[in-house]
XYZ file of C-alpha atoms in Angstrom:
689
model
C 0.181 0.073 -0.031
C 2.695 2.453 0.720
C 4.282 2.712 -2.819
C 0.742 3.375 -3.818
C 0.657 6.476 -1.393
C 3.831 7.655 -2.360
C 2.444 8.960 -5.996
C -1.322 9.125 -4.674
C -0.813 11.438 -1.564
C 0.299 14.419 -3.786
C -2.211 14.137 -6.453
C -4.953 14.394 -3.406
C -3.028 17.101 -2.555
C -3.628 18.741 -5.772
C -7.494 18.005 -5.861
C -8.082 19.370 -2.278
C -5.747 22.503 -3.166
C -8.813 24.812 -4.436
C -11.339 23.876 -1.615
C -8.681 24.022 1.270
C -8.179 28.026 -0.749
C -11.448 28.580 0.017
C -11.144 28.517 3.755
C -7.442 30.287 3.408
C -4.086 31.364 1.383
C -1.740 30.197 4.822
C -3.952 27.216 4.854
C -3.580 26.572 1.723
C 0.042 27.008 1.102
C 0.860 25.142 3.797
C -1.587 22.046 3.024
C 0.075 21.484 -0.265
C 3.198 21.503 1.400
C 2.050 19.127 3.498
C 0.861 16.344 0.999
C 4.884 16.907 -0.535
C 5.983 15.873 2.978
C 3.904 13.175 3.213
C 5.081 11.562 0.007
C 8.485 12.115 1.132
C 8.083 10.412 4.381
C 6.186 7.531 2.956
C 8.820 7.307 0.720
C 12.102 7.415 2.765
C 10.196 4.583 4.464
C 10.880 2.504 1.654
C 14.800 2.384 2.101
C 14.858 -0.562 4.299
C 13.873 -2.356 1.174
C 15.676 -1.011 -1.737
C 18.959 -1.258 0.733
C 18.001 -5.291 1.395
C 17.348 -5.604 -2.353
C 13.780 -6.211 -1.811
C 10.838 -5.463 -4.529
C 7.247 -5.138 -3.790
C 5.368 -5.508 -6.909
C 1.254 -4.902 -6.527
C -0.867 -4.848 -9.468
C -4.783 -4.571 -9.942
C -6.891 -5.236 -13.223
C -7.254 -1.946 -15.384
C -7.809 -3.207 -19.191
C -8.831 -6.690 -19.080
C -9.877 -7.359 -22.451
C -6.008 -6.498 -23.406
C -4.567 -7.885 -20.237
C -2.844 -4.614 -19.110
C -2.953 -4.017 -15.226
C -1.956 -1.056 -13.347
C 0.673 -1.504 -10.693
C 3.328 -0.012 -8.534
C 7.262 -1.772 -8.518
C 9.496 -0.796 -5.235
C 12.258 -1.869 -6.649
C 15.862 -0.677 -5.688
C 16.160 1.817 -8.591
C 12.327 3.143 -8.117
C 12.672 3.694 -4.486
C 15.979 5.776 -4.962
C 14.429 7.949 -7.888
C 11.482 7.946 -5.668
C 13.320 9.617 -2.530
C 15.416 12.388 -5.062
C 11.942 13.411 -6.329
C 10.149 13.220 -3.446
C 12.781 14.973 -0.558
C 14.166 17.967 -3.527
C 10.477 18.460 -3.976
C 8.848 19.093 -0.572
C 11.971 21.801 -0.137
C 11.376 23.527 -3.082
C 7.642 23.435 -1.409
C 9.125 25.291 1.086
C 11.048 27.882 -0.737
C 7.865 28.298 -2.331
C 6.217 29.493 0.422
C 8.846 32.773 0.783
C 9.341 33.055 -3.139
C 5.980 33.151 -4.626
C 4.870 34.893 -1.666
C 2.074 38.101 -3.027
C 1.655 36.424 -6.445
C -1.553 36.375 -7.870
C -3.077 33.424 -8.816
C -1.278 31.049 -6.214
C -4.123 28.478 -6.205
C -3.525 27.419 -9.370
C 0.431 27.736 -8.667
C 0.398 25.022 -5.751
C -2.206 22.798 -7.816
C -0.187 22.264 -10.430
C 3.268 21.719 -8.231
C 1.673 19.016 -6.154
C 0.311 17.856 -9.763
C 3.606 16.888 -11.132
C 5.150 15.788 -8.109
C 2.433 13.216 -8.082
C 2.614 12.159 -12.056
C 6.625 12.604 -11.251
C 6.314 9.740 -8.424
C 3.644 7.820 -10.979
C 6.586 8.063 -13.285
C 9.097 6.159 -11.174
C 7.102 3.697 -9.659
C 4.888 2.707 -12.170
C 5.615 -1.240 -13.596
C 4.569 -0.841 -16.726
C 5.287 1.751 -19.833
C 1.406 2.593 -20.344
C 1.152 3.430 -16.838
C 4.666 5.443 -16.768
C 3.297 6.749 -20.116
C 0.622 8.739 -18.169
C 2.551 10.078 -15.879
C 4.581 11.253 -18.207
C 1.968 12.879 -19.863
C 0.856 14.606 -16.716
C 4.103 16.036 -16.249
C 4.353 17.714 -19.760
C 0.954 19.420 -19.014
C 2.448 20.458 -15.663
C 5.546 22.143 -16.725
C 3.663 23.725 -19.319
C 1.077 25.201 -16.736
C 4.566 26.036 -14.373
C 7.182 27.451 -16.955
C 3.727 30.057 -18.598
C 2.554 31.146 -14.918
C 2.976 34.040 -15.501
C 1.166 34.305 -19.072
C 0.190 37.788 -18.897
C 3.467 38.559 -20.647
C 4.712 41.590 -19.049
C 8.398 42.681 -20.391
C 10.079 41.965 -17.296
C 9.126 38.125 -16.937
C 10.361 37.812 -20.377
C 13.595 35.560 -20.661
C 16.700 36.387 -23.161
C 17.936 40.002 -23.748
C 15.667 42.391 -24.994
C 16.718 42.907 -28.924
C 18.636 39.741 -29.183
C 18.113 38.404 -32.801
C 19.771 35.410 -34.552
C 19.368 35.206 -38.742
C 16.757 38.393 -38.064
C 14.675 36.010 -35.427
C 13.742 37.491 -31.927
C 15.340 35.321 -29.421
C 13.485 36.753 -26.468
C 10.725 34.413 -24.810
C 6.981 35.743 -23.320
C 6.581 32.824 -20.880
C 3.116 32.026 -22.702
C 5.296 30.962 -25.580
C 7.871 29.543 -23.489
C 5.466 26.825 -22.155
C 3.585 26.089 -25.434
C 7.655 25.865 -26.764
C 8.277 23.051 -24.207
C 5.193 21.469 -24.669
C 5.265 21.447 -28.388
C 8.824 20.488 -28.386
C 8.886 17.608 -25.432
C 5.293 15.968 -28.081
C 8.102 15.220 -30.654
C 9.885 12.903 -28.215
C 7.009 11.771 -26.610
C 5.347 10.769 -30.229
C 8.482 8.615 -30.655
C 8.036 7.333 -27.464
C 4.572 6.201 -27.771
C 5.277 4.310 -31.115
C 8.304 2.732 -29.529
C 5.970 1.741 -27.036
C 2.763 0.264 -29.403
C 5.488 -1.731 -31.166
C 6.468 -3.538 -28.040
C 3.377 -4.558 -27.030
C 2.404 -5.063 -31.099
C 4.676 -8.088 -30.712
C 5.133 -8.970 -26.508
C 1.326 -8.304 -26.003
C 2.449 -6.256 -22.972
C 3.629 -3.183 -21.276
C 4.762 -4.811 -17.814
C 8.114 -4.602 -17.460
C 8.673 -8.014 -15.808
C 7.517 -9.598 -18.343
C 9.232 -8.327 -21.130
C 12.432 -8.993 -19.183
C 10.632 -12.994 -18.285
C 9.832 -13.249 -21.693
C 12.028 -12.252 -24.697
C 10.299 -13.970 -27.589
C 9.310 -10.355 -28.400
C 13.192 -9.381 -29.301
C 13.965 -12.495 -31.572
C 10.796 -10.804 -33.665
C 12.188 -8.076 -33.729
C 15.338 -8.062 -34.286
C 14.376 -10.804 -37.538
C 12.617 -7.432 -38.439
C 15.885 -5.197 -37.776
C 13.701 -3.549 -35.968
C 15.021 -4.469 -32.138
C 17.462 -1.106 -31.766
C 15.166 1.196 -33.905
C 12.407 0.197 -31.387
C 14.216 0.631 -28.487
C 15.867 4.245 -30.411
C 12.536 5.458 -30.333
C 11.804 4.474 -27.098
C 14.527 6.664 -26.038
C 13.438 9.641 -28.700
C 11.322 10.104 -25.318
C 13.831 10.906 -23.241
C 15.814 12.906 -25.584
C 12.137 15.363 -25.487
C 11.883 15.379 -21.417
C 15.441 15.425 -20.822
C 16.162 18.086 -23.031
C 18.978 16.626 -25.502
C 20.065 17.530 -28.894
C 18.271 18.038 -30.977
C 14.934 18.613 -28.631
C 17.513 20.156 -26.101
C 16.305 23.566 -27.297
C 13.104 24.351 -25.286
C 14.725 24.390 -21.461
C 16.509 27.229 -21.921
C 13.646 29.411 -22.309
C 11.873 27.335 -19.695
C 13.387 29.804 -17.475
C 10.808 32.382 -17.961
C 8.787 30.068 -15.614
C 9.284 30.877 -11.695
C 12.730 29.640 -10.552
C 11.381 27.591 -7.654
C 10.093 25.675 -11.130
C 12.819 26.051 -12.736
C 14.290 24.405 -9.544
C 11.760 21.463 -9.430
C 10.813 20.877 -12.889
C 14.261 21.870 -14.472
C 17.445 20.578 -12.146
C 15.533 17.501 -9.843
C 12.483 16.115 -11.593
C 11.146 16.544 -15.489
C 14.504 16.576 -16.797
C 15.478 13.639 -14.943
C 12.360 11.203 -16.256
C 14.238 10.591 -19.304
C 17.480 9.785 -17.722
C 15.544 7.336 -15.135
C 13.600 5.924 -18.424
C 16.886 4.913 -20.113
C 17.532 2.989 -16.986
C 14.444 1.501 -16.555
C 15.042 -0.212 -20.320
C 18.386 -0.180 -20.364
C 18.523 -3.907 -18.719
C 15.292 -5.179 -20.494
C 16.807 -4.482 -24.056
C 20.223 -5.960 -22.844
C 18.558 -9.118 -21.845
C 16.218 -9.301 -24.857
C 18.733 -9.174 -26.941
C 20.633 -12.402 -26.150
C 23.661 -10.945 -27.023
C 25.212 -7.227 -26.432
C 25.719 -7.140 -29.932
C 22.128 -6.960 -31.227
C 20.903 -4.051 -29.391
C 24.696 -1.844 -29.646
C 22.960 0.815 -31.905
C 20.786 1.712 -29.367
C 23.662 2.305 -26.523
C 25.748 3.729 -28.957
C 22.946 6.411 -29.417
C 22.213 6.927 -26.120
C 26.131 7.584 -25.941
C 27.303 9.753 -28.510
C 23.618 11.725 -27.901
C 24.623 12.461 -24.227
C 28.056 13.505 -25.454
C 27.546 15.680 -27.895
C 25.035 17.112 -25.800
C 27.202 18.078 -23.272
C 29.575 19.620 -24.711
C 26.789 21.893 -26.661
C 25.429 23.026 -23.785
C 28.293 23.896 -21.767
C 29.769 26.134 -24.852
C 26.789 27.974 -24.375
C 27.295 27.763 -20.742
C 29.641 30.012 -20.879
C 28.475 32.605 -22.590
C 24.922 33.195 -21.283
C 24.682 36.802 -19.532
C 21.754 35.436 -17.431
C 22.513 33.101 -14.454
C 19.462 31.242 -14.658
C 19.738 30.562 -18.307
C 23.745 29.276 -17.330
C 22.088 26.742 -14.806
C 19.951 25.921 -17.371
C 22.493 24.892 -19.985
C 24.173 23.871 -17.429
C 21.561 21.075 -16.354
C 21.298 19.991 -20.293
C 24.626 19.148 -20.319
C 25.267 17.561 -17.190
C 22.181 15.414 -18.149
C 24.373 14.983 -21.205
C 26.777 13.088 -18.940
C 24.307 10.460 -17.188
C 23.370 9.488 -20.830
C 26.838 9.017 -21.487
C 27.549 6.975 -18.378
C 24.170 5.001 -19.137
C 25.229 4.894 -23.100
C 28.400 3.433 -22.495
C 27.154 0.678 -19.543
C 25.558 -1.348 -22.344
C 28.842 -1.210 -24.361
C 30.854 -1.978 -21.626
C 31.657 -5.568 -20.621
C 30.833 -3.722 -17.202
C 27.080 -2.981 -17.102
C 27.109 -1.802 -13.648
C 29.847 0.635 -13.967
C 28.031 2.876 -16.025
C 24.911 1.746 -14.891
C 25.600 2.791 -11.642
C 27.715 6.396 -12.357
C 24.919 7.105 -14.273
C 22.568 6.972 -11.352
C 25.217 8.133 -9.019
C 25.131 11.572 -10.766
C 22.048 11.873 -11.439
C 21.719 11.891 -7.623
C 24.230 13.889 -6.780
C 23.294 16.651 -9.484
C 19.480 16.548 -8.610
C 20.577 17.994 -4.924
C 23.577 20.763 -5.892
C 21.490 22.009 -8.566
C 18.527 22.577 -6.992
C 20.542 24.260 -4.432
C 21.724 26.762 -7.300
C 18.244 27.533 -8.693
C 17.019 28.280 -5.416
C 20.101 30.800 -4.713
C 19.625 32.360 -8.156
C 15.840 32.787 -7.292
C 16.933 34.470 -4.148
C 19.422 36.479 -5.898
C 16.385 37.906 -8.554
C 14.085 38.999 -5.634
C 17.112 40.482 -4.144
C 18.806 42.870 -6.882
C 15.695 43.072 -9.012
C 17.525 41.484 -12.164
C 17.975 38.730 -13.662
C 21.705 39.320 -15.727
C 24.876 38.585 -13.883
C 26.998 41.721 -15.264
C 24.767 43.995 -13.268
C 24.710 42.351 -9.876
C 29.013 42.070 -8.542
C 29.997 41.894 -5.417
C 27.204 40.614 -3.167
C 29.836 38.375 -0.934
C 29.115 40.637 1.388
C 25.464 41.584 1.744
C 24.223 37.678 0.719
C 26.984 35.653 2.645
C 24.398 32.774 3.138
C 23.353 32.563 -0.361
C 27.364 33.090 -1.199
C 28.259 30.097 0.782
C 25.522 27.633 -0.189
C 26.025 28.670 -3.911
C 30.052 28.362 -4.038
C 29.622 24.639 -2.397
C 26.898 23.833 -5.423
C 29.009 25.454 -7.899
C 31.811 23.742 -6.365
C 30.131 20.035 -6.855
C 29.116 20.823 -9.960
C 32.635 21.534 -10.971
C 33.899 18.531 -9.729
C 36.012 19.765 -7.248
C 37.082 17.095 -4.239
C 35.648 15.752 -1.721
C 32.339 17.244 -2.975
C 29.533 15.099 -4.449
C 30.000 16.697 -7.751
C 33.508 14.914 -7.678
C 33.238 11.611 -7.010
C 29.842 11.267 -9.271
C 31.684 12.768 -12.435
C 34.752 10.501 -11.747
C 32.817 8.143 -12.044
C 31.404 8.653 -15.201
C 34.914 9.483 -16.577
C 36.163 5.989 -15.136
C 33.106 4.041 -17.215
C 33.513 5.986 -20.838
C 37.655 5.134 -20.386
C 37.399 2.050 -20.860
C 34.957 2.295 -23.965
C 35.988 4.927 -25.635
C 38.245 7.483 -25.872
C 36.884 9.648 -28.470
C 33.552 9.834 -25.551
C 36.249 10.243 -22.818
C 38.349 13.235 -24.348
C 34.533 14.914 -25.105
C 34.203 14.295 -21.404
C 36.868 15.738 -20.605
C 37.167 18.819 -22.537
C 32.862 19.558 -21.357
C 34.226 19.222 -17.950
C 36.392 21.724 -18.237
C 34.290 24.164 -19.953
C 31.964 23.626 -16.565
C 34.436 24.373 -14.329
C 35.345 27.624 -16.038
C 31.705 28.408 -16.505
C 31.184 27.990 -12.674
C 34.209 30.323 -11.591
C 32.688 32.642 -14.206
C 29.000 32.695 -12.759
C 30.257 32.463 -8.939
C 32.638 35.770 -9.989
C 30.494 38.323 -11.974
C 27.875 37.687 -9.103
C 29.698 37.986 -5.981
C 32.701 39.068 -6.889
C 34.391 42.741 -8.243
C 32.746 46.232 -7.743
C 29.080 46.483 -7.584
C 27.125 46.865 -10.801
C 25.819 50.384 -11.362
C 22.268 48.882 -11.306
C 23.100 47.557 -7.928
C 24.306 51.201 -6.936
C 21.101 52.983 -8.511
C 18.786 50.841 -6.537
C 20.763 51.600 -3.131
C 20.088 55.226 -3.919
C 16.336 54.199 -4.428
C 16.662 52.701 -0.908
C 16.233 49.076 -2.478
C 18.972 47.560 -0.247
C 20.165 44.187 -1.406
C 20.030 41.902 1.629
C 19.494 38.151 2.386
C 16.233 36.034 2.005
C 14.027 35.260 5.037
C 14.787 31.174 6.477
C 12.133 30.017 5.058
C 13.765 30.147 1.515
C 17.813 30.115 2.720
C 16.955 26.912 5.003
C 16.156 24.780 1.980
C 18.834 25.318 -0.195
C 21.204 25.320 2.973
C 20.077 21.997 3.607
C 21.254 20.802 0.031
C 24.316 22.436 0.150
C 24.923 20.563 3.215
C 24.027 17.720 1.740
C 26.673 18.110 -1.165
C 29.375 18.605 1.556
C 28.064 15.191 3.228
C 27.598 13.134 0.244
C 31.465 14.132 -0.580
C 32.844 13.311 2.621
C 31.374 9.698 1.860
C 31.462 9.657 -1.714
C 33.286 6.176 -2.082
C 30.972 4.824 0.645
C 28.019 6.094 -0.832
C 29.365 4.780 -4.652
C 30.151 0.632 -3.936
C 26.980 1.137 -1.856
C 24.973 2.058 -5.053
C 27.071 -0.446 -7.000
C 25.656 -3.073 -4.264
C 22.480 -1.566 -4.531
C 21.650 -1.353 -8.108
C 24.187 -3.481 -9.484
C 22.914 -6.438 -7.463
C 19.132 -5.653 -8.677
C 19.825 -5.712 -12.119
C 21.751 -8.615 -11.824
C 19.009 -10.972 -9.408
C 16.251 -9.026 -11.407
C 17.049 -8.916 -14.662
C 19.609 -11.401 -14.447
C 22.399 -9.227 -16.541
C 25.092 -11.590 -16.952
C 27.878 -8.811 -17.980
C 28.422 -7.902 -13.958
C 31.561 -8.484 -12.754
C 34.314 -6.533 -10.390
C 35.272 -3.286 -10.866
C 37.611 -0.522 -9.594
C 35.666 1.976 -7.532
C 38.559 4.620 -8.109
C 40.163 5.177 -11.681
C 43.175 6.845 -11.598
C 43.305 7.997 -14.982
C 39.927 9.597 -14.265
C 40.769 11.068 -11.228
C 44.158 13.025 -12.868
C 41.729 14.105 -16.084
C 39.670 15.640 -13.640
C 42.165 17.556 -11.052
C 43.998 18.789 -14.446
C 40.926 19.956 -15.294
C 39.758 22.174 -12.119
C 43.714 23.394 -12.079
C 42.859 24.596 -15.891
C 38.933 25.467 -16.015
C 39.187 26.860 -12.296
C 42.721 29.545 -13.049
C 40.875 30.807 -16.049
C 37.433 31.489 -14.388
C 39.732 32.876 -11.349
C 41.931 34.953 -13.784
C 39.114 36.890 -15.333
C 36.412 36.301 -13.043
C 37.517 36.416 -9.531
C 40.482 38.304 -9.519
C 39.050 40.439 -12.631
C 43.269 40.488 -14.402
C 42.140 40.084 -17.530
C 39.281 41.835 -19.620
C 37.252 38.934 -21.108
C 35.236 41.471 -23.165
C 37.937 43.640 -24.442
C 40.036 40.448 -26.071
C 37.308 38.996 -28.031
C 36.250 42.328 -29.035
C 39.920 42.499 -30.396
C 39.521 39.305 -31.511
C 37.952 38.659 -34.527
C 37.950 35.197 -34.560
C 37.079 35.218 -31.073
C 34.510 37.398 -31.941
C 32.741 35.562 -34.411
C 33.070 32.280 -31.872
C 31.154 34.014 -29.147
C 28.971 35.012 -31.621
C 28.231 31.723 -32.394
C 27.976 30.547 -29.107
C 25.539 33.467 -28.004
C 22.917 32.630 -30.502
C 23.313 28.922 -29.275
C 24.614 27.658 -32.589
C 22.101 29.207 -34.945
C 20.266 25.872 -34.009
C 17.261 27.346 -32.377
C 17.077 30.125 -34.893
C 17.377 27.188 -38.017
C 14.088 25.612 -36.024
C 12.127 28.683 -36.049
C 13.254 29.552 -39.205
C 12.418 25.727 -40.720
C 9.377 25.096 -38.423
C 7.487 27.953 -37.522
C 8.725 30.194 -40.396
C 8.648 27.653 -42.819
C 5.689 25.861 -42.076
C 3.696 29.871 -41.775
C 5.193 30.568 -45.226
C 4.041 27.427 -46.653
C 1.021 27.749 -45.088
C 0.611 31.061 -46.646
C 1.739 30.265 -49.991
C -0.525 26.977 -50.105
C -3.549 29.299 -49.067
C -2.545 31.789 -51.893
C -2.669 29.023 -54.351
C -5.789 27.507 -52.806
C -7.172 30.694 -53.138
C -6.205 31.287 -56.603
C -5.694 28.324 -58.203
C -9.309 27.025 -57.307
C -11.422 29.187 -54.943
C -10.892 32.294 -56.866
C -11.456 30.446 -60.244
C -14.119 28.880 -59.256
C -15.829 31.478 -58.286
C -14.953 33.154 -61.912
C -16.163 30.336 -64.065
C -19.602 30.679 -61.656
C -19.469 34.407 -62.021
C -18.679 34.032 -65.974
C -21.417 31.616 -66.067
C -24.648 33.563 -64.360
C -23.425 36.245 -67.054
C -24.116 34.171 -69.720
C -26.940 32.214 -68.209
C -28.250 36.028 -68.048
C -27.676 37.079 -71.073
C -29.082 33.536 -72.855
C -32.153 34.700 -70.006
C -32.306 37.154 -71.670
C -32.696 36.755 -75.166
C -34.998 34.255 -74.010
C -37.063 36.640 -72.327
C -37.136 39.067 -75.561
C -37.790 36.922 -78.330
C -39.770 34.245 -76.347
C -41.866 35.273 -73.560
C -42.112 39.210 -75.230
C -43.369 37.620 -78.219
C -46.191 35.498 -76.052
C -47.586 37.685 -74.421
C -47.278 40.382 -77.216
C -49.257 37.510 -79.159
C -51.524 36.932 -76.682
C -52.076 40.231 -75.937
C -52.610 41.089 -80.089
C -54.883 37.833 -80.610
C -57.148 39.244 -77.301
C -57.257 42.678 -78.609
C -58.705 41.180 -82.539
C -61.113 38.889 -80.455
C -62.351 41.896 -78.046
C -62.548 43.731 -81.333
C -64.842 41.303 -82.940
C -67.014 40.456 -79.503
C -67.532 44.447 -80.051
C -68.838 43.905 -83.324
C -71.225 41.513 -82.470
C -72.560 43.502 -79.292
C -75.066 45.672 -80.609
C -77.135 46.286 -77.352
C -80.353 44.513 -78.681
C -81.850 41.779 -76.117
C -83.788 40.208 -78.812
C -80.636 39.425 -80.857
C -78.687 38.096 -77.413
C -82.134 36.364 -76.555
C -82.250 34.379 -80.210
C -78.364 33.544 -80.075
C -78.755 31.685 -76.425
C -81.643 29.862 -77.957
C -79.881 28.700 -81.325
C -76.761 28.040 -78.646
C -79.197 25.412 -76.743
C -80.528 24.004 -80.036
C -77.165 23.109 -81.396
C -76.031 21.811 -78.074
C -79.129 19.431 -77.356
C -78.379 18.393 -80.892
C -75.376 17.287 -80.100
C -75.938 15.452 -77.077
C -78.455 13.856 -79.151
C -75.500 12.174 -81.875
C -73.352 11.932 -78.889
């Protein structure tokens, strides 16, 4: 019963929100938070089961005619993921009490926050693909509503620098546009996902994970048709959309138009991790089902290369972005790429558990420090009345708690030991190195860029002199100060957690290896597991070199301010061109608008014009011409036939009347005689007949 309650309780909280709102605003807020807390408590109660390797699988009939059941699967993977989702969601809900204070339409906000949490936990705890898909679409709906929460689209809510264009296309978007962009873009991946699971059902006759792993005849049938890897890649398409991986990565940076609490929830800890969870869920199924790892290698190669390229692509954009939330958004896309890379090499390696564990370890670590960074960023936006880092500066004195929390979280993001990010990123590098040198090089270069933009972010916000913007605020009587406790306590807890996980890094990595690796081996019977060194010396050395180079560059330009990067870029045409290329998002976003927005609109307009002129207008002209000809023919008929008949009839009538006038004498006797003759003739006729 407990696994059911984990996802049902937030759903109940969402449904009760409109009713509790009638009691009072505080009651509404605290009740919404309370239900997210209860979900977290019930999720935590399942942890001993995960550590013991126990599995709870509960099912009820859903669609009997198709033999489809609904159920929950509480295994080590879902239990650990549920706790990440539930506890971080609860802290963000607490943070929202302070961050969203005074905003209008908060009943709608709290409803969709709990609705989102419920559907995310449904994804995690489902025991089959169809039920998971319902949760999948639920989080999509909730994210659309939350990203576009400020749907009135005031200019200060827009994301992107005003006036910024690429290929003469605006790169600034309103909240309502950003919400719609997220919905439409992720739907592309969702359609691929739906096609994939329906094809799976067509051959296997079930959506159930356990049955798919137990009877793998469907895999042989798909493989015989050359469809095994394509079906797996179609399912991966759903992960590409939800987790904002290339080529569907463009929606997430613009989703920063939503409230920062939403960004922390959706884009740090939960929804964007759904794709990673999906790959983690299906990976052992396909490994086992394939019978031989060679049959499914294209799937894992796709996952690995998409992840690696996305990680590099997004990192390069993070290092030139001026908006603090956009830096974190690009960073999220990049770090999820690392997780996908780890899961991809898991299937390409002889040690499935190495990459599998590394990917999930980094998922957990990243969810904690990135949620802290997002909430810290929200506090900065509240305090400074700006989203641009170059309009901040010198804030470490006024906002000491936020400074400390964000420095710790950014250091973890950079992979600085002994914080959690160091161990989780190192475990990924260690898993990648034996599999592919090109993938390893991409991962190392991306890690270097990550260190650089993390130092850049901290330097621009907290070091140097105060900006003119802050000086102006101070003159106007607005003094920058620390956020209330209801806001800083949640992200301080997360910052402390990343420190704690760091000191327990080796232990946690070994525990995850035993828990998740043992589960996959026992439940799915993955035959490829063997002992693996927890620490990879080449990976550690690479990480330390990366930290040294990236840290030095970031410190030199943005903390000590000994160099002026703007002047260097402006004076070098190559660097200036490269900067513009990166700032314009590799022109990928602009290209999509050119093709899928402007292109479709122009095509539609062209088609409409051709249809209107070629068909509708010609038909109308032909009809009009026909009417004119018909009218002319009608006129001739009227003149030559109708008028002739009428005029002829009138003439005959006139002649007949003249004749009658001649007969008419006015003498009564003549009329009587004529009448008598007529009667006589009538009698004769009747007699003859």
